[in-house]
mmCIF file of C-alpha atoms in Angstrom:
data_model
loop_
_atom_site.group_PDB
_atom_site.id
_atom_site.type_symbol
_atom_site.label_atom_id
_atom_site.label_comp_id
_atom_site.label_asym_id
_atom_site.label_seq_id
_atom_site.Cartn_x
_atom_site.Cartn_y
_atom_site.Cartn_z
ATOM 1 C CA MET A 1 -56.776 -0.337 0.893
ATOM 2 C CA LEU A 2 -56.369 1.056 -2.601
ATOM 3 C CA ALA A 3 -60.015 2.150 -2.755
ATOM 4 C CA ALA A 4 -59.515 4.354 0.307
ATOM 5 C CA THR A 5 -56.779 6.356 -1.380
ATOM 6 C CA PRO A 6 -58.240 8.539 -4.145
ATOM 7 C CA TYR A 7 -56.028 9.191 -7.144
ATOM 8 C CA SER A 8 -53.390 6.795 -5.860
ATOM 9 C CA ALA A 9 -50.962 5.365 -8.388
ATOM 10 C CA TYR A 10 -49.792 1.836 -8.566
ATOM 11 C CA ASN A 11 -47.658 -0.111 -10.976
ATOM 12 C CA ARG A 12 -49.229 -3.026 -12.837
ATOM 13 C CA ILE A 13 -47.108 -5.124 -15.206
ATOM 14 C CA GLY A 14 -44.474 -2.438 -15.512
ATOM 15 C CA ARG A 15 -46.952 0.323 -16.491
ATOM 16 C CA MET A 16 -47.998 3.267 -14.321
ATOM 17 C CA GLU A 17 -51.759 3.563 -14.016
ATOM 18 C CA PHE A 18 -53.826 6.123 -12.162
ATOM 19 C CA THR A 19 -57.100 5.123 -10.510
ATOM 20 C CA THR A 20 -59.915 6.772 -8.618
ATOM 21 C CA GLU A 21 -61.232 3.488 -7.322
ATOM 22 C CA VAL A 22 -60.555 -0.183 -7.832
ATOM 23 C CA GLY A 23 -61.116 -1.319 -11.404
ATOM 24 C CA LYS A 24 -61.821 2.170 -12.795
ATOM 25 C CA PRO A 25 -58.635 3.685 -14.199
ATOM 26 C CA ARG A 26 -58.689 7.328 -15.191
ATOM 27 C CA ASN A 27 -56.665 8.937 -17.958
ATOM 28 C CA PRO A 28 -52.990 9.657 -17.192
ATOM 29 C CA PRO A 29 -51.913 13.288 -16.764
ATOM 30 C CA ARG A 30 -51.741 15.413 -19.910
ATOM 31 C CA ALA A 31 -47.967 15.749 -19.664
ATOM 32 C CA HIS A 32 -47.579 11.968 -19.641
ATOM 33 C CA ALA A 33 -49.816 11.621 -22.720
ATOM 34 C CA ILE A 34 -47.875 14.297 -24.603
ATOM 35 C CA ARG A 35 -44.563 12.654 -23.686
ATOM 36 C CA SER A 36 -45.848 9.313 -24.932
ATOM 37 C CA ARG A 37 -46.897 10.830 -28.249
ATOM 38 C CA ILE A 38 -43.487 12.463 -28.667
ATOM 39 C CA GLN A 39 -41.751 9.154 -27.970
ATOM 40 C CA ILE A 40 -43.933 7.365 -30.523
ATOM 41 C CA PHE A 41 -43.268 10.081 -33.110
ATOM 42 C CA ILE A 42 -39.501 9.858 -32.564
ATOM 43 C CA ALA A 43 -39.568 6.067 -32.765
ATOM 44 C CA ARG A 44 -41.390 6.210 -36.107
ATOM 45 C CA ARG A 45 -39.577 9.177 -37.671
ATOM 46 C CA TRP A 46 -36.036 9.066 -36.271
ATOM 47 C CA PHE A 47 -34.603 7.524 -39.430
ATOM 48 C CA LEU A 48 -35.944 10.289 -41.680
ATOM 49 C CA ALA A 49 -34.536 12.915 -39.319
ATOM 50 C CA ALA A 50 -31.155 11.146 -39.176
ATOM 51 C CA LEU A 51 -31.200 10.842 -42.972
ATOM 52 C CA LEU A 52 -31.615 14.599 -43.311
ATOM 53 C CA ILE A 53 -28.865 15.268 -40.743
ATOM 54 C CA ALA A 54 -26.423 12.967 -42.556
ATOM 55 C CA LEU A 55 -27.248 14.579 -45.894
ATOM 56 C CA VAL A 56 -26.758 18.141 -44.635
ATOM 57 C CA THR A 57 -23.660 17.271 -42.597
ATOM 58 C CA GLY A 58 -21.915 15.572 -45.496
ATOM 59 C CA ALA A 59 -22.768 18.290 -48.016
ATOM 60 C CA THR A 60 -21.666 21.162 -45.762
ATOM 61 C CA SER A 61 -18.546 19.458 -44.374
ATOM 62 C CA ALA A 62 -17.175 17.990 -47.578
ATOM 63 C CA SER A 63 -13.833 19.748 -47.216
ATOM 64 C CA ARG A 64 -13.221 18.362 -43.713
ATOM 65 C CA LEU A 65 -14.651 14.867 -44.258
ATOM 66 C CA GLY A 66 -13.429 14.337 -47.801
ATOM 67 C CA PHE A 67 -10.862 11.777 -46.701
ATOM 68 C CA LEU A 68 -13.674 9.297 -45.991
ATOM 69 C CA ILE A 69 -14.476 9.097 -49.706
ATOM 70 C CA GLU A 70 -10.964 7.863 -50.406
ATOM 71 C CA TRP A 71 -11.536 4.844 -48.146
ATOM 72 C CA ARG A 72 -13.145 2.510 -50.674
ATOM 73 C CA TRP A 73 -12.937 -0.354 -48.211
ATOM 74 C CA LEU A 74 -15.283 1.560 -45.892
ATOM 75 C CA ARG A 75 -17.973 2.000 -48.543
ATOM 76 C CA ASP A 76 -17.685 -1.571 -49.801
ATOM 77 C CA GLY A 77 -17.648 -2.988 -46.284
ATOM 78 C CA VAL A 78 -20.749 -1.065 -45.271
ATOM 79 C CA LEU A 79 -22.605 -2.298 -48.371
ATOM 80 C CA VAL A 80 -21.696 -5.937 -47.670
ATOM 81 C CA ALA A 81 -22.719 -5.645 -44.022
ATOM 82 C CA VAL A 82 -26.048 -3.952 -44.762
ATOM 83 C CA MET A 83 -27.026 -6.398 -47.512
ATOM 84 C CA PHE A 84 -26.273 -9.300 -45.165
ATOM 85 C CA LEU A 85 -28.168 -7.755 -42.236
ATOM 86 C CA MET A 86 -31.228 -7.034 -44.362
ATOM 87 C CA ALA A 87 -31.274 -10.443 -46.055
ATOM 88 C CA PHE A 88 -30.655 -12.544 -42.942
ATOM 89 C CA PRO A 89 -34.173 -12.144 -41.441
ATOM 90 C CA LEU A 90 -35.936 -12.755 -44.803
ATOM 91 C CA GLU A 91 -37.863 -16.019 -44.940
ATOM 92 C CA ALA A 92 -37.525 -16.946 -48.608
ATOM 93 C CA ARG A 93 -39.414 -20.255 -48.347
ATOM 94 C CA SER A 94 -42.610 -18.582 -49.555
ATOM 95 C CA VAL A 95 -40.812 -17.776 -52.825
ATOM 96 C CA TRP A 96 -41.294 -21.340 -54.051
ATOM 97 C CA LYS A 97 -45.024 -21.281 -53.310
ATOM 98 C CA THR A 98 -45.486 -18.039 -55.230
ATOM 99 C CA LEU A 99 -43.576 -19.376 -58.243
ATOM 100 C CA CYS A 100 -46.470 -21.776 -58.848
ATOM 101 C CA ARG A 101 -48.501 -18.687 -59.843
ATOM 102 C CA PRO A 102 -45.801 -16.291 -61.071
ATOM 103 C CA LEU A 103 -47.733 -13.759 -63.189
ATOM 104 C CA PRO A 104 -48.273 -11.112 -60.445
ATOM 105 C CA ALA A 105 -44.594 -11.235 -59.496
ATOM 106 C CA LEU A 106 -43.535 -11.017 -63.144
ATOM 107 C CA VAL A 107 -45.724 -7.933 -63.675
ATOM 108 C CA ALA A 108 -44.203 -6.239 -60.628
ATOM 109 C CA ILE A 109 -40.674 -7.111 -61.800
ATOM 110 C CA GLY A 110 -41.465 -5.687 -65.224
ATOM 111 C CA VAL A 111 -42.630 -2.396 -63.708
ATOM 112 C CA ASN A 112 -39.672 -2.207 -61.321
ATOM 113 C CA LEU A 113 -36.848 -3.076 -63.715
ATOM 114 C CA GLY A 114 -38.444 -2.009 -67.002
ATOM 115 C CA ILE A 115 -40.940 0.838 -66.809
ATOM 116 C CA ILE A 116 -39.303 2.874 -64.018
ATOM 117 C CA PRO A 117 -35.830 2.991 -65.658
ATOM 118 C CA LEU A 118 -37.468 3.893 -68.965
ATOM 119 C CA MET A 119 -39.336 6.828 -67.374
ATOM 120 C CA ALA A 120 -36.131 8.014 -65.682
ATOM 121 C CA TRP A 121 -34.257 7.772 -68.988
ATOM 122 C CA LEU A 122 -36.794 10.142 -70.576
ATOM 123 C CA VAL A 123 -36.740 12.651 -67.685
ATOM 124 C CA ALA A 124 -32.994 12.660 -66.866
ATOM 125 C CA PRO A 125 -31.848 15.102 -69.604
ATOM 126 C CA MET A 126 -33.982 17.847 -68.026
ATOM 127 C CA LEU A 127 -32.090 17.663 -64.694
ATOM 128 C CA GLY A 128 -28.499 18.198 -65.766
ATOM 129 C CA GLU A 129 -25.654 15.715 -65.737
ATOM 130 C CA SER A 130 -25.141 14.934 -62.033
ATOM 131 C CA LEU A 131 -28.803 14.838 -60.997
ATOM 132 C CA GLY A 132 -29.845 13.168 -64.250
ATOM 133 C CA PHE A 133 -27.342 10.348 -63.894
ATOM 134 C CA GLY A 134 -28.329 10.045 -60.239
ATOM 135 C CA LEU A 135 -31.968 9.623 -61.267
ATOM 136 C CA ILE A 136 -31.067 6.876 -63.744
ATOM 137 C CA ALA A 137 -28.972 5.127 -61.070
ATOM 138 C CA ALA A 138 -31.899 5.285 -58.631
ATOM 139 C CA ALA A 139 -34.353 3.950 -61.213
ATOM 140 C CA ALA A 140 -32.084 1.067 -62.246
ATOM 141 C CA THR A 141 -31.746 -0.339 -58.714
ATOM 142 C CA PRO A 142 -33.811 -3.326 -57.497
ATOM 143 C CA CYS A 143 -36.792 -3.440 -55.174
ATOM 144 C CA THR A 144 -36.189 -2.609 -51.536
ATOM 145 C CA LEU A 145 -35.375 -5.524 -49.233
ATOM 146 C CA ALA A 146 -37.731 -4.756 -46.385
ATOM 147 C CA SER A 147 -40.280 -2.000 -46.823
ATOM 148 C CA ALA A 148 -42.055 -3.456 -49.887
ATOM 149 C CA SER A 149 -43.242 -6.442 -47.858
ATOM 150 C CA VAL A 150 -43.962 -4.279 -44.819
ATOM 151 C CA TRP A 151 -46.171 -1.851 -46.747
ATOM 152 C CA THR A 152 -47.842 -4.653 -48.694
ATOM 153 C CA ARG A 153 -48.716 -6.387 -45.451
ATOM 154 C CA ARG A 154 -49.890 -3.100 -43.937
ATOM 155 C CA ALA A 155 -52.324 -2.655 -46.838
ATOM 156 C CA GLY A 156 -53.599 -6.228 -46.511
ATOM 157 C CA GLY A 157 -51.766 -7.471 -49.614
ATOM 158 C CA ASN A 158 -49.924 -10.681 -50.444
ATOM 159 C CA ASP A 159 -46.450 -10.071 -49.033
ATOM 160 C CA ALA A 160 -45.177 -13.359 -50.519
ATOM 161 C CA ILE A 161 -45.292 -11.691 -53.948
ATOM 162 C CA SER A 162 -43.359 -8.698 -52.612
ATOM 163 C CA LEU A 163 -40.729 -11.061 -51.260
ATOM 164 C CA VAL A 164 -40.387 -12.800 -54.638
ATOM 165 C CA VAL A 165 -39.937 -9.436 -56.379
ATOM 166 C CA THR A 166 -37.350 -8.446 -53.782
ATOM 167 C CA VAL A 167 -35.339 -11.659 -54.162
ATOM 168 C CA VAL A 168 -35.453 -11.753 -57.976
ATOM 169 C CA THR A 169 -34.670 -8.078 -58.600
ATOM 170 C CA ASN A 170 -31.816 -8.020 -56.085
ATOM 171 C CA ALA A 171 -30.373 -11.277 -57.400
ATOM 172 C CA ALA A 172 -30.457 -9.868 -60.950
ATOM 173 C CA CYS A 173 -29.105 -6.418 -60.059
ATOM 174 C CA PHE A 174 -25.551 -7.258 -61.122
ATOM 175 C CA ILE A 175 -26.869 -7.700 -64.690
ATOM 176 C CA VAL A 176 -29.898 -5.404 -64.988
ATOM 177 C CA THR A 177 -28.514 -2.327 -63.202
ATOM 178 C CA PRO A 178 -25.258 -2.097 -65.223
ATOM 179 C CA ALA A 179 -27.183 -2.773 -68.433
ATOM 180 C CA TRP A 180 -29.573 0.156 -67.886
ATOM 181 C CA LEU A 181 -26.749 2.470 -66.849
ATOM 182 C CA TRP A 182 -24.672 1.447 -69.842
ATOM 183 C CA LEU A 183 -27.556 2.145 -72.217
ATOM 184 C CA ALA A 184 -29.151 5.199 -70.637
ATOM 185 C CA THR A 185 -26.001 7.200 -69.870
ATOM 186 C CA GLY A 186 -24.472 6.852 -73.326
ATOM 187 C CA ARG A 187 -21.803 4.610 -71.783
ATOM 188 C CA VAL A 188 -20.069 7.651 -70.205
ATOM 189 C CA VAL A 189 -20.722 9.373 -66.861
ATOM 190 C CA GLY A 190 -18.785 12.471 -65.939
ATOM 191 C CA GLY A 191 -16.165 11.734 -68.561
ATOM 192 C CA ASN A 192 -15.598 8.203 -67.257
ATOM 193 C CA ALA A 193 -16.613 5.127 -69.183
ATOM 194 C CA VAL A 194 -19.273 2.906 -67.637
ATOM 195 C CA SER A 195 -17.883 -0.619 -67.576
ATOM 196 C CA PHE A 196 -20.697 -3.155 -67.719
ATOM 197 C CA GLY A 197 -18.446 -5.999 -66.568
ATOM 198 C CA SER A 198 -16.722 -4.092 -63.781
ATOM 199 C CA LEU A 199 -19.903 -2.673 -62.254
ATOM 200 C CA GLY A 200 -21.701 -6.002 -62.598
ATOM 201 C CA GLN A 201 -18.870 -7.844 -60.894
ATOM 202 C CA LYS A 202 -18.830 -5.381 -57.997
ATOM 203 C CA LEU A 203 -22.580 -5.683 -57.473
ATOM 204 C CA ALA A 204 -22.381 -9.476 -57.649
ATOM 205 C CA VAL A 205 -19.699 -9.598 -54.949
ATOM 206 C CA LEU A 206 -20.836 -6.720 -52.739
ATOM 207 C CA ALA A 207 -24.633 -7.042 -52.990
ATOM 208 C CA VAL A 208 -25.727 -10.477 -54.241
ATOM 209 C CA LEU A 209 -23.130 -12.653 -52.489
ATOM 210 C CA PRO A 210 -23.925 -11.363 -48.959
ATOM 211 C CA MET A 211 -27.606 -12.118 -49.592
ATOM 212 C CA LEU A 212 -26.806 -15.660 -50.682
ATOM 213 C CA VAL A 213 -24.598 -16.203 -47.635
ATOM 214 C CA ALA A 214 -27.329 -14.880 -45.338
ATOM 215 C CA GLN A 215 -29.938 -17.193 -46.849
ATOM 216 C CA ALA A 216 -27.530 -20.136 -46.711
ATOM 217 C CA MET A 217 -27.008 -19.501 -43.006
ATOM 218 C CA ARG A 218 -30.774 -19.626 -42.515
ATOM 219 C CA GLY A 219 -30.518 -23.265 -43.549
ATOM 220 C CA VAL A 220 -29.122 -23.864 -40.060
ATOM 221 C CA PRO A 221 -32.182 -23.977 -37.762
ATOM 222 C CA ARG A 222 -30.459 -22.194 -34.878
ATOM 223 C CA CYS A 223 -29.280 -19.372 -37.129
ATOM 224 C CA ALA A 224 -32.745 -18.967 -38.629
ATOM 225 C CA ALA A 225 -34.369 -18.915 -35.193
ATOM 226 C CA TRP A 226 -31.838 -16.339 -33.947
ATOM 227 C CA ALA A 227 -32.439 -14.116 -36.981
ATOM 228 C CA ASN A 228 -36.222 -14.339 -36.508
ATOM 229 C CA ARG A 229 -35.893 -13.339 -32.856
ATOM 230 C CA ASN A 230 -33.599 -10.414 -33.629
ATOM 231 C CA LYS A 231 -35.257 -8.815 -36.654
ATOM 232 C CA GLY A 232 -35.488 -5.503 -34.819
ATOM 233 C CA PRO A 233 -31.801 -5.198 -33.827
ATOM 234 C CA LEU A 234 -30.668 -6.449 -37.249
ATOM 235 C CA GLY A 235 -32.824 -3.870 -39.005
ATOM 236 C CA PHE A 236 -31.614 -1.142 -36.642
ATOM 237 C CA ALA A 237 -27.970 -1.963 -37.390
ATOM 238 C CA ALA A 238 -28.696 -2.002 -41.131
ATOM 239 C CA GLN A 239 -30.273 1.455 -40.898
ATOM 240 C CA TRP A 240 -27.085 2.859 -39.378
ATOM 241 C CA GLY A 241 -25.169 1.363 -42.273
ATOM 242 C CA VAL A 242 -27.508 3.122 -44.686
ATOM 243 C CA LEU A 243 -26.942 6.415 -42.854
ATOM 244 C CA THR A 244 -23.195 5.913 -43.227
ATOM 245 C CA MET A 245 -23.602 5.498 -46.976
ATOM 246 C CA VAL A 246 -25.784 8.617 -47.127
ATOM 247 C CA LEU A 247 -23.056 10.556 -45.337
ATOM 248 C CA LEU A 248 -20.389 9.330 -47.776
ATOM 249 C CA GLY A 249 -22.564 10.166 -50.765
ATOM 250 C CA ALA A 250 -23.367 13.612 -49.354
ATOM 251 C CA ILE A 251 -19.644 14.341 -48.953
ATOM 252 C CA GLN A 252 -19.065 13.521 -52.598
ATOM 253 C CA MET A 253 -22.101 15.586 -53.561
ATOM 254 C CA GLY A 254 -20.791 18.542 -51.522
ATOM 255 C CA ARG A 255 -17.580 18.550 -53.537
ATOM 256 C CA SER A 256 -19.457 18.803 -56.817
ATOM 257 C CA LEU A 257 -21.866 21.471 -55.532
ATOM 258 C CA ALA A 258 -19.004 23.844 -54.790
ATOM 259 C CA SER A 259 -18.550 24.538 -58.502
ATOM 260 C CA GLN A 260 -22.252 25.004 -59.376
ATOM 261 C CA PRO A 261 -24.345 28.216 -59.190
ATOM 262 C CA GLU A 262 -26.814 27.996 -56.303
ATOM 263 C CA SER A 263 -29.788 29.339 -58.240
ATOM 264 C CA ALA A 264 -29.438 26.814 -61.068
ATOM 265 C CA PHE A 265 -29.000 23.943 -58.647
ATOM 266 C CA ALA A 266 -32.026 24.964 -56.576
ATOM 267 C CA SER A 267 -34.326 24.862 -59.593
ATOM 268 C CA ARG A 268 -32.939 21.502 -60.710
ATOM 269 C CA LEU A 269 -33.265 20.141 -57.183
ATOM 270 C CA ALA A 270 -36.963 21.058 -57.116
ATOM 271 C CA ALA A 271 -37.420 19.451 -60.520
ATOM 272 C CA THR A 272 -35.653 16.307 -59.273
ATOM 273 C CA VAL A 273 -37.982 15.944 -56.295
ATOM 274 C CA VAL A 274 -41.019 16.375 -58.550
ATOM 275 C CA ALA A 275 -39.566 13.837 -61.011
ATOM 276 C CA VAL A 276 -38.865 11.090 -58.471
ATOM 277 C CA VAL A 277 -42.226 11.512 -56.741
ATOM 278 C CA GLY A 278 -43.991 11.494 -60.092
ATOM 279 C CA ILE A 279 -42.157 8.389 -61.299
ATOM 280 C CA HIS A 280 -42.953 6.526 -58.090
ATOM 281 C CA VAL A 281 -46.639 7.454 -58.112
ATOM 282 C CA ILE A 282 -47.008 6.615 -61.817
ATOM 283 C CA ALA A 283 -45.275 3.258 -61.306
ATOM 284 C CA PHE A 284 -47.583 2.502 -58.379
ATOM 285 C CA GLY A 285 -50.602 3.365 -60.512
ATOM 286 C CA ILE A 286 -49.372 1.239 -63.410
ATOM 287 C CA GLY A 287 -48.882 -1.751 -61.122
ATOM 288 C CA PHE A 288 -52.309 -1.347 -59.560
ATOM 289 C CA ALA A 289 -54.038 -0.846 -62.910
ATOM 290 C CA ALA A 290 -52.209 -3.805 -64.478
ATOM 291 C CA GLY A 291 -53.204 -6.091 -61.615
ATOM 292 C CA SER A 292 -56.827 -5.013 -61.851
ATOM 293 C CA ARG A 293 -56.923 -5.354 -65.650
ATOM 294 C CA LEU A 294 -55.382 -8.844 -65.522
ATOM 295 C CA GLY A 295 -57.940 -10.004 -62.975
ATOM 296 C CA PHE A 296 -55.630 -10.464 -59.994
ATOM 297 C CA VAL A 297 -57.250 -10.715 -56.595
ATOM 298 C CA ARG A 298 -57.033 -7.587 -54.483
ATOM 299 C CA GLU A 299 -54.188 -8.931 -52.325
ATOM 300 C CA ASP A 300 -52.007 -9.698 -55.372
ATOM 301 C CA THR A 301 -52.820 -6.364 -57.031
ATOM 302 C CA THR A 302 -51.719 -4.526 -53.889
ATOM 303 C CA ALA A 303 -48.443 -6.436 -53.826
ATOM 304 C CA VAL A 304 -47.760 -5.651 -57.495
ATOM 305 C CA ALA A 305 -48.298 -1.931 -56.881
ATOM 306 C CA PHE A 306 -45.992 -1.692 -53.864
ATOM 307 C CA ALA A 307 -43.219 -4.059 -54.970
ATOM 308 C CA GLY A 308 -43.231 -2.737 -58.517
ATOM 309 C CA SER A 309 -42.729 0.893 -57.485
ATOM 310 C CA GLN A 310 -40.235 0.710 -54.597
ATOM 311 C CA LYS A 311 -36.446 0.962 -54.864
ATOM 312 C CA THR A 312 -33.693 -0.045 -52.446
ATOM 313 C CA LEU A 313 -31.613 2.788 -51.041
ATOM 314 C CA MET A 314 -28.380 0.915 -50.355
ATOM 315 C CA ILE A 315 -27.553 -0.291 -53.874
ATOM 316 C CA GLY A 316 -28.688 3.025 -55.341
ATOM 317 C CA LEU A 317 -26.262 4.894 -53.096
ATOM 318 C CA GLN A 318 -23.408 2.551 -53.969
ATOM 319 C CA VAL A 319 -24.003 2.896 -57.712
ATOM 320 C CA SER A 320 -24.395 6.692 -57.530
ATOM 321 C CA ILE A 321 -21.176 7.086 -55.570
ATOM 322 C CA GLU A 322 -19.355 4.662 -57.864
ATOM 323 C CA LEU A 323 -20.366 6.707 -60.931
ATOM 324 C CA GLY A 324 -19.768 10.087 -59.314
ATOM 325 C CA ALA A 325 -23.438 11.015 -59.705
ATOM 326 C CA SER A 326 -25.598 12.892 -57.204
ATOM 327 C CA ILE A 327 -27.253 10.827 -54.465
ATOM 328 C CA ILE A 328 -30.132 13.309 -54.119
ATOM 329 C CA PRO A 329 -32.456 11.453 -56.543
ATOM 330 C CA MET A 330 -31.944 8.176 -54.678
ATOM 331 C CA VAL A 331 -32.467 9.743 -51.250
ATOM 332 C CA ALA A 332 -35.502 11.698 -52.506
ATOM 333 C CA TYR A 333 -36.994 8.539 -54.026
ATOM 334 C CA HIS A 334 -36.504 6.632 -50.774
ATOM 335 C CA VAL A 335 -37.994 9.344 -48.560
ATOM 336 C CA GLY A 336 -40.839 9.839 -51.013
ATOM 337 C CA GLN A 337 -41.759 6.162 -51.112
ATOM 338 C CA LEU A 338 -41.732 5.963 -47.312
ATOM 339 C CA LEU A 339 -44.154 8.875 -46.973
ATOM 340 C CA ILE A 340 -46.351 8.291 -50.019
ATOM 341 C CA ASP A 341 -46.675 4.536 -49.610
ATOM 342 C CA THR A 342 -47.706 4.995 -45.999
ATOM 343 C CA LEU A 343 -50.635 7.077 -47.237
ATOM 344 C CA PHE A 344 -51.420 4.564 -49.986
ATOM 345 C CA ALA A 345 -51.287 1.606 -47.597
ATOM 346 C CA ASP A 346 -53.552 3.269 -45.055
ATOM 347 C CA ARG A 347 -55.981 4.333 -47.791
ATOM 348 C CA ILE A 348 -56.224 0.820 -49.238
ATOM 349 C CA ARG A 349 -56.659 -0.702 -45.797
ATOM 350 C CA HIS A 350 -59.420 1.806 -45.043
ATOM 351 C CA HIS A 351 -61.254 0.892 -48.265
ATOM 352 C CA VAL A 352 -60.952 -2.814 -47.521
ATOM 353 C CA ARG A 353 -62.314 -2.393 -44.001
ATOM 354 C CA SER A 354 -65.130 -0.154 -45.219
ATOM 355 C CA ALA A 355 -66.104 -2.725 -47.838
ATOM 356 C CA ALA A 356 -66.009 -5.506 -45.259
ATOM 357 C CA GLU A 357 -68.148 -3.605 -42.773
ATOM 358 C CA GLY A 358 -70.559 -2.077 -45.317
ATOM 359 C CA PRO A 359 -73.718 -3.558 -46.824
ATOM 360 C CA ALA A 360 -73.456 -6.384 -49.315
ATOM 361 C CA THR A 361 -74.482 -4.070 -52.128
ATOM 362 C CA SER A 362 -71.726 -1.529 -51.516
ATOM 363 C CA SER A 363 -69.239 -1.082 -54.298
ATOM 364 C CA ALA A 364 -65.485 -1.025 -53.720
ATOM 365 C CA PRO A 365 -62.856 0.914 -55.702
ATOM 366 C CA ILE A 366 -61.399 -0.613 -58.847
ATOM 367 C CA GLY A 367 -58.977 -3.380 -57.971
ATOM 368 C CA ILE A 368 -60.344 -3.706 -54.419
ATOM 369 C CA PRO A 369 -63.290 -6.093 -54.564
ATOM 370 C CA ARG A 370 -65.848 -6.277 -51.787
ATOM 371 C CA ALA A 371 -64.739 -8.489 -48.935
ATOM 372 C CA ASP A 372 -66.889 -11.482 -48.144
ATOM 373 C CA ARG A 373 -66.911 -11.100 -44.367
ATOM 374 C CA GLY A 374 -64.718 -14.140 -43.898
ATOM 375 C CA GLN A 375 -67.190 -16.506 -45.625
ATOM 376 C CA SER A 376 -66.273 -18.882 -48.375
ATOM 377 C CA PRO A 377 -67.487 -17.851 -51.857
#
């Protein structure tokens, strides 16, 4: 009998449990708990670690890996594949429902494609040519395809609005992104003219078309069901594509760094990190304040803040590499939004739960009205 064997272990539903007597499990050994925590940490942070490894490897091995930059088909193919993989699991049906009340989405789009590029335009001259143009390229890219909705949902917001912002900004990137670059860079980057038509055509074919194909395939019920079941593997494959683009961009960046003094670059690098973090936080605050001032419900205000301030890494990398600009601003913006928005999402969720569990007279922060405990108003 199990009860007659103290501290005996048995397997239940594929999980090892340790018991002192029937029905009273005790805590697993300390080593097992530590190993579990390490596994969880790796599962959540592996992409950031791999991002750093790809960045350092490309920058320090530019002379040996430089031939990869000459393979344009590799860069273009990776972009097409990643855009398809990220768009295939998206359920865009909620877009039509949100369009019946479009103001929150329009505010977020205005922040994302209007205010952020304008802030970058003002800051870029302080960072030097390569980093400055890289900052403008990062700011002119559309909203991220996945994380905006994920963080909005995590904070208890309306992820349908985030999805609308994602679809609209990415669909318009072949017009808006070249337009901002053409205006903000003085039409010349690194001695090369910025062609509005050429860059727009490339983004239309390499970024927008794969998204349209992916959504068209979702019109087939079996394809849509398969994509819904395999969101994890599709996202995992897309992340490896992003890492490939980071590596290619870092190789190009390593070539340009060879001719720059280390001390000057270090100071500009620090200024770049401060600039991208500041722009993201300010954009988030503008979106949240605008939603509150316009009387949006808390869920919509949260969506405006997240979707309005986030940028997609893949298109930003492609544009930066295409222009010969540094990818550091785009990578720094992406890493910053992952870390900062996690804190923001958890903070908002904590406030919402506190308001829901607190007394009826408790006051909630601006833009986060007191919850009504699930009752109808």
